[in-house]
Amino acid sequence: MTDLAAPALKAPLPETWVYPCAVERGGGLWVEPGGFHIDPVRGVDRAVITHGHSDHARGGHTHVLATPETLAIMESRLGEGSGTHKQPLPYGRPLTVGEVTVTLVPAGHVLGSAQVVVEWRGSRVVVSGDYKRRRDPTCAPFEPVPCDAFVTEATFGLPVFRHPPAEDEVAKLLHSVALYPDRSHIVGAYALGKAQRVIALLREAGWDRPLWLHGALIPLCELYERHGVPLGELRPATGASKEDLKGQIVLSTPSAVQDKWSRRMPDPVVAYASGWMRVRQRARQKGVELPLVISDHCDWDELCQTLMDVQAPEVWVTHGREEALVHWATGQGFRARPLHLVGFEEEDT
Amino acid sequence: MNRFAALMDALVFTPARNGKIRLLTDYWQTTPDPERGWALAALTGSLTFGAAKPAIVRNLVMTRVDPVLYGWSYDFVGDTAETAALIWPARPGTNTPPPPLSEVVHGLTSAKRSEVPALLEGWLDALDSDGRYALLKLITGSLRVGASARLAKTSLAEWAGGNGVQASVDEIEELWHGLRAPYLDLFGWLSGAGPKPTVAATGGYRPTMLAQPLEDEDIAGLDPAAYRAEWKWDGIRVQVVARTLGESRLYSRTGEEVGAAFPDVVERLAFDAVLDGELLVVRDGEVRPFNDLQQRLNRKQVTPKLVKEYPAHIRLYDILFDGDEDLRALPFDARRQRLEDWYARTRPPAMDLSPMVPFETWEELAALRAGARDNAIEGLMLKRADSTYVSGRPKGPWFKWKRGPLTLDVVVMYAQRGHGKRASYYGDFTFGAWTGDPENGGELVPVGKCYSGYTDEELVRLDRWIRNNTVRRYGPVREVPPGLVLEVAFDSVHRSTRHKSGVAMRFPRVHRVRWDKPAAEADRLATLEAMIVE
């Protein structure tokens, strides 16, 4: 990010030009001198979208600016509702919107996910969207950008959340498959990002048999492959016989795992790939037999580390457990405050 | 410790019994001595560490963690051991290997109270969060992994079978109380590497003989003259193993020691015999309902008040050993005579003989059974006069002939999904009874929950009805309007301060689904209350 200007001494205060917007006027963050919203929750004239998850990428906007991958994901999910005029902006290319320079920088969350770096009169704000710091074979890694104000999520903003290496969790899945050769393993994984990451990790771990998919996962897996993420042989699980699925791994949306759809599986072992699986009680509530702690969000240590890395004097904390991260950041000398944005869910992350 | 932690975790998340057995046999197979022996001790509740208390854990965590962050974390997680295990910040640069379970056990048994925190701190640094969780659960004495001591022994027997060793779970039970952790001789035998351990026949549990249920229509095929009858008492089946004063034990029918909760019985066992009987609460010569016995179960502290209010008592059925003489090969009639002789000779306190119920014909016995109004009587036991005392539940020698259950027509109010194979079906129901006429302001109050008794076909239809009639959802719970009537069967009903309705049913299950019955015609709360036997 050497092409970004260094913050000037008399730059405007970040909160004077980037601030939360009421839901009735579109919601999300409003970048006033640029005349656009970031991740608005209602249809607006100009929207910059961080990534394709449905609580960030909503339909009904007139102009949409996002990475080419995010735009492809929105088209796949929302069809015609994905926006009237769509402008792809690859990572690392500054673009002037109104008086503001916008640059998209990898956020490491899912394919195409971006931090939105906005600059105006020497002041720089980074809206990181959802992000993670771990290696992920299916998307570009997070790049820290020094800034005056850093807007961070806090989905796993409690020190009890420390994600183990995802590779170890996949090894746990494969151990279970070896232990129960007559059962199928059904892995609940969010359709965008998590499913493809689990598949890629399974391939890296040497699992070369076909993977069976719930129908809702297929379009996004195909989209990932079109964008150069190889996932190996994938087959639809719908229509497969119980005999076919013995000793096999099936991936499904989290909601279908516990529902009628899973009745076709032979005595399935229910696994669930999510950061929430770290807490046993949560896992047991969901009836999960094999919790896999694989998250596309930062854990506590990574949230803290990121604040140290970007060294923004202002830290604004959005959705999740804001209070704990604000408490920690304040203790470290940051000016930290919660940013109460409406419409972002604690979903299957 | 890491392998033990992985086993604990897998056991927690595996609902099916067979799945748990599979995990355990895999563990016995792949874990060396003495690790597996200590794990077995932990699972069977044979390890206790007096010096390690939950407060020590909390204080340790507070030396490293911001109390505000700990507080929020605890609120989210809801369990001290788990919060501590997850939040523990590793000390940078620690590269001690994780301690084996045996090191933890030896360390804790030999450490002075003042040395425990430093020991714990070192281990917490060396372990990952699953390891820390297992460690903290182990030392605070609450594993709660849903695997009983009996299940652990069952898995040992299965594992032995895989090694070509014939060892039944009863054989293991019989040896058990003569064995000591880490059970090297037991594992040696079961793996095929060593001989069966020999254990002095003192203080040990002997596998209990159980009865098969008898259906009314099957009784005609039995010869009344060949059987003896006794009342089936509604308490807890126990085995009294008394040797000398102070070394006596009380076992449940699965071989778990239950004596700690009943000092009023155990401390008075001053004789040398092994007896089979029913643990009951008997006050002023009258057997109290099961609900009273429940007040005495799972108590950490037994107060004099509790003992006085709910005095424990054993009603004797059988004698297995008189002194060192093994009577199990004698026929029932002969053992009964020996029991009566022994009782007349010994006159033990807080015990009596279960009376025989004389009869000539099945009709006569059926009438006696129907006439028994005592709430502490569940029905009758039929025992063949020539039956030897054998372990397990053989078909033929002993039958339990239960009194017909009570039934009530109730209305489904809420439903949740079941577990395991039934995880996708709404088969776990909360049901209610009317406080009065629903046309005149009567309301439904929840009176119980049930999750069994229906067929697979009925479950499919029940599941569909719940899905189609849901009016509200609270997390996993679906609320439905009054419209589905179940005839539930239950063994008895008691007053309860824990339930809003003030009543608690014992073992309710679906008897019939009353698709035909309008919800307004379901039973009233008053009907249920009338079934309470005070």
Short mmCIF file of C-alpha atoms in Angstrom, two decimals, chain B residues 121-496:
data_model
loop_
_atom_site.label_atom_id
_atom_site.label_comp_id
_atom_site.label_asym_id
_atom_site.label_seq_id
_atom_site.Cartn_x
_atom_site.Cartn_y
_atom_site.Cartn_z
CA GLU B 121 -0.17 -23.68 36.43
CA GLY B 122 2.63 -25.66 34.82
CA TRP B 123 0.19 -28.16 33.35
CA LEU B 124 -2.21 -25.51 32.10
CA ASP B 125 0.68 -23.88 30.25
CA ALA B 126 1.73 -27.15 28.67
CA LEU B 127 -1.74 -28.23 27.52
CA ASP B 128 -4.01 -27.01 24.74
CA SER B 129 -7.54 -25.92 25.55
CA ASP B 130 -9.08 -29.39 25.19
CA GLY B 131 -6.36 -30.74 27.45
CA ARG B 132 -6.96 -27.97 29.97
CA TYR B 133 -10.68 -28.68 29.94
CA ALA B 134 -10.14 -32.39 30.59
CA LEU B 135 -7.63 -31.58 33.33
CA LEU B 136 -9.94 -29.12 35.08
CA LYS B 137 -12.93 -31.43 34.84
CA LEU B 138 -10.82 -34.30 36.13
CA ILE B 139 -9.51 -32.50 39.20
CA THR B 140 -12.79 -30.86 40.12
CA GLY B 141 -14.40 -34.27 39.94
CA SER B 142 -17.14 -33.74 37.41
CA LEU B 143 -16.34 -35.39 34.10
CA ARG B 144 -19.97 -35.68 32.98
CA VAL B 145 -19.14 -37.20 29.64
CA GLY B 146 -22.24 -39.38 29.56
CA ALA B 147 -20.34 -42.62 29.99
CA SER B 148 -21.09 -44.62 33.12
CA ALA B 149 -18.73 -46.98 34.86
CA ARG B 150 -20.85 -49.80 33.50
CA LEU B 151 -20.42 -48.57 29.95
CA ALA B 152 -16.66 -48.38 30.41
CA LYS B 153 -16.63 -52.00 31.60
CA THR B 154 -18.89 -53.07 28.74
CA SER B 155 -16.43 -51.53 26.30
CA LEU B 156 -13.60 -53.41 28.00
CA ALA B 157 -15.43 -56.70 27.50
CA GLU B 158 -15.99 -55.88 23.82
CA TRP B 159 -12.39 -54.92 23.36
CA ALA B 160 -11.27 -58.18 24.99
CA GLY B 161 -13.48 -60.09 22.55
CA GLY B 162 -11.63 -58.40 19.70
CA ASN B 163 -8.38 -59.64 21.22
CA GLY B 164 -9.68 -63.20 21.35
CA VAL B 165 -10.19 -63.08 25.12
CA GLN B 166 -13.49 -64.32 26.51
CA ALA B 167 -14.35 -61.86 29.27
CA SER B 168 -17.90 -60.88 30.08
CA VAL B 169 -18.78 -57.58 31.65
CA ASP B 170 -20.02 -59.53 34.69
CA GLU B 171 -16.64 -61.16 35.13
CA ILE B 172 -15.06 -57.72 35.04
CA GLU B 173 -17.60 -56.42 37.55
CA GLU B 174 -16.91 -59.27 39.87
CA LEU B 175 -13.18 -58.60 39.81
CA TRP B 176 -13.55 -54.85 39.85
CA HIS B 177 -13.48 -54.00 43.51
CA GLY B 178 -10.37 -56.06 44.07
CA LEU B 179 -8.48 -54.19 41.36
CA ARG B 180 -6.54 -50.95 41.72
CA ALA B 181 -5.77 -48.25 39.17
CA PRO B 182 -4.00 -48.22 36.78
CA TYR B 183 -5.30 -51.79 36.33
CA LEU B 184 -2.20 -53.25 34.68
CA ASP B 185 -3.28 -56.84 35.48
CA LEU B 186 -6.78 -56.21 34.08
CA PHE B 187 -5.46 -54.77 30.82
CA GLY B 188 -2.92 -57.57 30.66
CA TRP B 189 -5.69 -60.14 30.85
CA LEU B 190 -8.06 -58.38 28.45
CA SER B 191 -5.39 -57.77 25.82
CA GLY B 192 -4.53 -61.48 25.82
CA ALA B 193 -1.05 -60.90 27.25
CA GLY B 194 -1.67 -62.15 30.76
CA PRO B 195 -3.78 -64.42 32.95
CA LYS B 196 -7.08 -63.45 34.50
CA PRO B 197 -6.30 -61.58 37.71
CA THR B 198 -7.15 -63.37 40.91
CA VAL B 199 -8.91 -61.26 43.45
CA ALA B 200 -9.65 -62.08 47.03
CA ALA B 201 -13.41 -62.42 47.38
CA THR B 202 -13.93 -59.56 49.79
CA GLY B 203 -15.94 -56.43 49.48
CA GLY B 204 -16.65 -56.93 45.81
CA TYR B 205 -19.85 -56.48 43.92
CA ARG B 206 -21.49 -59.59 42.47
CA PRO B 207 -23.44 -59.12 39.23
CA THR B 208 -27.13 -58.71 39.94
CA MET B 209 -29.84 -61.03 38.64
CA LEU B 210 -32.55 -59.16 36.78
CA ALA B 211 -36.06 -60.05 35.67
CA GLN B 212 -37.77 -60.03 32.29
CA PRO B 213 -41.00 -58.11 31.92
CA LEU B 214 -44.10 -60.31 31.75
CA GLU B 215 -47.03 -59.39 29.54
CA ASP B 216 -50.51 -60.27 30.77
CA GLU B 217 -51.18 -62.54 27.80
CA ASP B 218 -48.04 -64.62 28.38
CA ILE B 219 -48.83 -65.69 31.90
CA ALA B 220 -51.17 -68.52 30.91
CA GLY B 221 -48.22 -70.47 29.55
CA LEU B 222 -46.53 -70.58 32.97
CA ASP B 223 -47.10 -73.18 35.69
CA PRO B 224 -48.24 -71.38 38.88
CA ALA B 225 -46.87 -74.13 41.10
CA ALA B 226 -43.34 -73.59 39.78
CA TYR B 227 -43.24 -69.91 40.76
CA ARG B 228 -43.02 -67.87 43.94
CA ALA B 229 -44.40 -64.36 44.13
CA GLU B 230 -43.29 -61.23 46.01
CA TRP B 231 -44.24 -57.58 45.72
CA LYS B 232 -42.15 -55.48 43.41
CA TRP B 233 -41.13 -52.48 45.54
CA ASP B 234 -40.62 -49.11 43.96
CA GLY B 235 -37.21 -48.16 45.26
CA ILE B 236 -33.66 -48.77 44.13
CA ARG B 237 -32.31 -52.26 43.75
CA VAL B 238 -29.18 -52.59 45.83
CA GLN B 239 -26.61 -55.14 46.79
CA VAL B 240 -25.34 -55.08 50.36
CA VAL B 241 -21.80 -56.32 50.71
CA ALA B 242 -21.07 -56.40 54.41
CA ARG B 243 -17.87 -57.77 55.84
CA THR B 244 -16.84 -56.26 59.10
CA LEU B 245 -18.10 -53.05 60.54
CA GLY B 246 -16.72 -50.09 58.60
CA GLU B 247 -15.80 -51.94 55.45
CA SER B 248 -19.26 -52.53 54.09
CA ARG B 249 -20.54 -51.31 50.79
CA LEU B 250 -23.77 -50.63 49.01
CA TYR B 251 -23.93 -51.10 45.25
CA SER B 252 -26.54 -50.24 42.66
CA ARG B 253 -27.59 -52.99 40.28
CA THR B 254 -24.99 -51.74 37.81
CA GLY B 255 -22.21 -52.06 40.36
CA GLU B 256 -21.85 -48.38 41.20
CA GLU B 257 -21.22 -47.60 44.86
CA VAL B 258 -24.13 -45.67 46.32
CA GLY B 259 -23.33 -46.04 50.00
CA ALA B 260 -22.04 -42.49 50.54
CA ALA B 261 -25.56 -41.08 50.34
CA PHE B 262 -26.89 -43.58 52.88
CA PRO B 263 -24.68 -43.56 55.95
CA ASP B 264 -27.72 -44.44 58.09
CA VAL B 265 -27.73 -47.84 56.37
CA VAL B 266 -24.08 -48.46 55.59
CA GLU B 267 -22.71 -47.59 59.02
CA ARG B 268 -24.93 -50.17 60.64
CA LEU B 269 -23.95 -53.17 58.52
CA ALA B 270 -22.30 -55.26 61.22
CA PHE B 271 -22.37 -58.74 59.76
CA ASP B 272 -20.72 -60.87 57.10
CA ALA B 273 -22.96 -61.51 54.09
CA VAL B 274 -23.90 -60.40 50.58
CA LEU B 275 -27.58 -59.55 50.23
CA ASP B 276 -29.90 -58.44 47.48
CA GLY B 277 -32.75 -56.06 48.25
CA GLU B 278 -34.59 -52.84 47.61
CA LEU B 279 -33.53 -49.52 49.06
CA LEU B 280 -36.60 -47.63 50.26
CA VAL B 281 -37.58 -44.77 52.49
CA VAL B 282 -39.63 -46.21 55.34
CA ARG B 283 -41.14 -43.86 57.89
CA ASP B 284 -43.18 -45.09 60.85
CA GLY B 285 -43.23 -48.56 59.35
CA GLU B 286 -44.70 -47.34 56.08
CA VAL B 287 -42.91 -47.43 52.72
CA ARG B 288 -42.83 -43.93 51.27
CA PRO B 289 -43.29 -43.17 47.57
CA PHE B 290 -40.26 -43.10 45.27
CA ASN B 291 -40.35 -39.33 45.35
CA ASP B 292 -39.24 -39.43 49.00
CA LEU B 293 -36.31 -41.66 48.14
CA GLN B 294 -35.31 -39.18 45.49
CA GLN B 295 -34.72 -36.59 48.19
CA ARG B 296 -31.88 -38.79 49.37
CA LEU B 297 -30.21 -39.46 46.03
CA ASN B 298 -27.15 -37.67 44.67
CA ARG B 299 -26.59 -35.71 47.84
CA LYS B 300 -23.12 -34.49 48.59
CA GLN B 301 -24.01 -33.87 52.21
CA VAL B 302 -26.37 -36.00 54.18
CA THR B 303 -27.76 -33.92 57.00
CA PRO B 304 -29.23 -35.43 60.17
CA LYS B 305 -32.49 -33.69 59.27
CA LEU B 306 -32.60 -35.45 55.92
CA VAL B 307 -31.90 -38.81 57.55
CA LYS B 308 -34.62 -38.22 60.09
CA GLU B 309 -37.18 -37.06 57.55
CA TYR B 310 -36.40 -39.71 54.94
CA PRO B 311 -35.01 -42.72 56.82
CA ALA B 312 -33.45 -45.28 54.50
CA HIS B 313 -34.32 -48.94 54.77
CA ILE B 314 -33.54 -52.12 52.90
CA ARG B 315 -36.15 -54.72 52.12
CA LEU B 316 -34.36 -58.00 51.49
CA TYR B 317 -35.04 -60.28 48.54
CA ASP B 318 -32.16 -62.68 48.44
CA ILE B 319 -28.90 -63.86 49.97
CA LEU B 320 -25.83 -64.46 47.79
CA PHE B 321 -23.20 -65.13 50.45
CA ASP B 322 -23.55 -66.11 54.05
CA GLY B 323 -20.10 -65.53 55.45
CA ASP B 324 -17.77 -66.99 52.85
CA GLU B 325 -20.31 -69.51 51.66
CA ASP B 326 -21.46 -68.81 48.11
CA LEU B 327 -25.20 -69.59 47.96
CA ARG B 328 -25.83 -68.54 44.37
CA ALA B 329 -25.95 -72.08 43.01
CA LEU B 330 -28.78 -73.04 45.39
CA PRO B 331 -32.38 -72.95 44.12
CA PHE B 332 -34.51 -69.98 45.10
CA ASP B 333 -36.51 -71.85 47.75
CA ALA B 334 -33.33 -72.94 49.51
CA ARG B 335 -31.83 -69.46 49.35
CA ARG B 336 -35.05 -67.99 50.73
CA GLN B 337 -34.85 -70.38 53.68
CA ARG B 338 -31.22 -69.39 54.25
CA LEU B 339 -32.23 -65.71 54.05
CA GLU B 340 -34.98 -66.19 56.65
CA ASP B 341 -32.63 -68.13 58.93
CA TRP B 342 -29.93 -65.52 58.56
CA TYR B 343 -32.41 -62.73 59.28
CA ALA B 344 -33.75 -64.45 62.40
CA ARG B 345 -30.21 -64.95 63.63
CA THR B 346 -28.84 -61.49 62.79
CA ARG B 347 -31.78 -59.12 63.28
CA PRO B 348 -30.08 -56.32 61.31
CA PRO B 349 -31.34 -52.78 61.94
CA ALA B 350 -33.11 -50.84 59.15
CA MET B 351 -33.83 -54.03 57.22
CA ASP B 352 -36.70 -56.43 56.84
CA LEU B 353 -37.68 -59.34 54.64
CA SER B 354 -39.72 -58.80 51.53
CA PRO B 355 -42.80 -60.90 52.33
CA MET B 356 -43.77 -63.78 50.04
CA VAL B 357 -47.21 -63.52 48.46
CA PRO B 358 -48.85 -66.97 48.60
CA PHE B 359 -51.19 -67.92 45.72
CA GLU B 360 -52.67 -70.96 43.99
CA THR B 361 -53.76 -69.70 40.58
CA TRP B 362 -52.82 -66.86 38.25
CA GLU B 363 -56.36 -65.45 38.58
CA GLU B 364 -55.90 -65.19 42.31
CA LEU B 365 -52.54 -63.48 41.88
CA ALA B 366 -53.96 -61.10 39.27
CA ALA B 367 -56.68 -60.09 41.72
CA LEU B 368 -54.07 -59.46 44.41
CA ARG B 369 -52.07 -57.37 42.01
CA ALA B 370 -55.11 -55.33 40.99
CA GLY B 371 -56.05 -54.78 44.62
CA ALA B 372 -52.65 -53.44 45.68
CA ARG B 373 -53.22 -49.72 46.09
CA ASP B 374 -49.94 -49.00 47.84
CA ASN B 375 -48.02 -46.44 45.83
CA ALA B 376 -44.72 -48.09 46.73
CA ILE B 377 -45.75 -51.31 44.99
CA GLU B 378 -45.01 -51.41 41.29
CA GLY B 379 -46.45 -54.87 40.77
CA LEU B 380 -45.30 -58.41 41.43
CA MET B 381 -42.11 -60.38 41.01
CA LEU B 382 -42.38 -64.00 39.92
CA LYS B 383 -39.39 -66.21 40.63
CA ARG B 384 -39.06 -69.86 39.75
CA ALA B 385 -38.71 -71.93 42.90
CA ASP B 386 -35.73 -73.75 41.39
CA SER B 387 -33.93 -70.72 39.96
CA THR B 388 -30.27 -70.31 40.80
CA TYR B 389 -28.88 -66.80 41.18
CA VAL B 390 -27.26 -65.93 37.88
CA SER B 391 -26.10 -62.62 36.45
CA GLY B 392 -27.87 -60.60 33.82
CA ARG B 393 -31.44 -60.88 32.64
CA PRO B 394 -32.06 -64.49 31.64
CA LYS B 395 -35.47 -65.27 30.14
CA GLY B 396 -37.58 -67.64 32.20
CA PRO B 397 -36.47 -67.81 35.82
CA TRP B 398 -37.55 -64.34 36.98
CA PHE B 399 -40.34 -62.10 35.73
CA LYS B 400 -41.56 -58.69 36.75
CA TRP B 401 -45.29 -58.34 36.37
CA LYS B 402 -45.96 -54.65 36.64
CA ARG B 403 -49.25 -53.12 37.57
CA GLY B 404 -50.92 -51.36 34.66
CA PRO B 405 -49.71 -47.80 34.32
CA LEU B 406 -51.80 -44.72 35.00
CA THR B 407 -52.91 -42.84 31.92
CA LEU B 408 -54.04 -39.33 31.13
CA ASP B 409 -55.14 -37.51 27.97
CA VAL B 410 -52.97 -34.44 27.60
CA VAL B 411 -52.50 -31.67 25.04
CA VAL B 412 -49.21 -31.01 23.27
CA MET B 413 -48.00 -27.45 23.90
CA TYR B 414 -44.38 -27.39 22.71
CA ALA B 415 -42.13 -29.68 20.71
CA GLN B 416 -38.41 -30.05 20.24
CA ARG B 417 -36.35 -32.27 18.03
CA GLY B 418 -35.12 -35.54 19.44
CA HIS B 419 -31.59 -36.88 19.53
CA GLY B 420 -29.44 -39.19 17.50
CA LYS B 421 -31.40 -40.93 14.78
CA ARG B 422 -34.40 -38.81 15.65
CA ALA B 423 -32.53 -35.53 15.46
CA SER B 424 -34.58 -34.31 12.51
CA TYR B 425 -37.99 -35.18 14.02
CA TYR B 426 -40.05 -33.17 16.43
CA GLY B 427 -40.56 -35.99 18.90
CA ASP B 428 -39.85 -34.43 22.28
CA PHE B 429 -43.11 -33.02 23.63
CA THR B 430 -44.10 -30.77 26.48
CA PHE B 431 -47.73 -31.41 27.28
CA GLY B 432 -50.35 -29.80 29.45
CA ALA B 433 -53.66 -30.39 31.19
CA TRP B 434 -56.56 -27.96 31.51
CA THR B 435 -57.05 -26.00 34.72
CA GLY B 436 -60.79 -25.98 34.01
CA ASP B 437 -63.28 -25.97 31.18
CA PRO B 438 -61.51 -24.35 28.23
CA GLU B 439 -64.84 -22.81 27.16
CA ASN B 440 -64.98 -21.02 30.50
CA GLY B 441 -61.52 -19.66 30.99
CA GLY B 442 -59.71 -22.93 31.68
CA GLU B 443 -56.06 -22.80 30.63
CA LEU B 444 -53.44 -25.31 29.70
CA VAL B 445 -50.60 -25.69 32.19
CA PRO B 446 -47.59 -27.81 31.34
CA VAL B 447 -47.52 -31.00 33.41
CA GLY B 448 -44.75 -33.02 31.84
CA LYS B 449 -42.51 -33.99 28.95
CA CYS B 450 -42.22 -37.20 26.99
CA TYR B 451 -40.11 -38.42 24.11
CA SER B 452 -40.87 -42.10 23.66
CA GLY B 453 -43.61 -44.64 23.25
CA TYR B 454 -44.60 -43.89 19.66
CA THR B 455 -43.75 -45.96 16.60
CA ASP B 456 -41.53 -44.68 13.80
CA GLU B 457 -44.61 -44.23 11.60
CA GLU B 458 -46.39 -42.27 14.30
CA LEU B 459 -43.32 -40.10 14.74
CA VAL B 460 -43.33 -39.16 11.07
CA ARG B 461 -46.95 -38.08 11.38
CA LEU B 462 -46.39 -36.25 14.69
CA ASP B 463 -43.41 -34.45 13.17
CA ARG B 464 -45.52 -33.31 10.23
CA TRP B 465 -48.29 -32.11 12.51
CA ILE B 466 -45.85 -30.03 14.60
CA ARG B 467 -44.25 -28.48 11.52
CA ASN B 468 -47.61 -27.60 9.99
CA ASN B 469 -49.06 -26.13 13.17
CA THR B 470 -46.17 -24.15 14.62
CA VAL B 471 -47.27 -20.72 15.77
CA ARG B 472 -44.05 -19.54 17.42
CA ARG B 473 -40.45 -20.58 17.74
CA TYR B 474 -38.15 -20.08 20.70
CA GLY B 475 -34.76 -21.23 19.51
CA PRO B 476 -35.12 -24.97 19.07
CA VAL B 477 -38.59 -25.06 20.62
CA ARG B 478 -41.79 -24.85 18.58
CA GLU B 479 -45.04 -23.76 20.13
CA VAL B 480 -48.26 -25.26 18.78
CA PRO B 481 -51.89 -24.36 19.52
CA PRO B 482 -54.03 -26.87 21.45
CA GLY B 483 -55.00 -29.50 18.89
CA LEU B 484 -52.94 -32.63 19.42
CA VAL B 485 -53.99 -34.99 22.20
CA LEU B 486 -51.72 -37.72 23.53
CA GLU B 487 -52.73 -40.46 25.90
CA VAL B 488 -49.67 -40.65 28.12
CA ALA B 489 -48.90 -43.54 30.42
CA PHE B 490 -46.89 -43.01 33.60
CA ASP B 491 -45.98 -45.00 36.66
CA SER B 492 -47.03 -42.53 39.32
CA VAL B 493 -47.46 -38.85 40.05
CA HIS B 494 -46.09 -36.74 42.88
CA ARG B 495 -46.26 -33.24 44.23
CA SER B 496 -43.40 -31.10 43.01
#
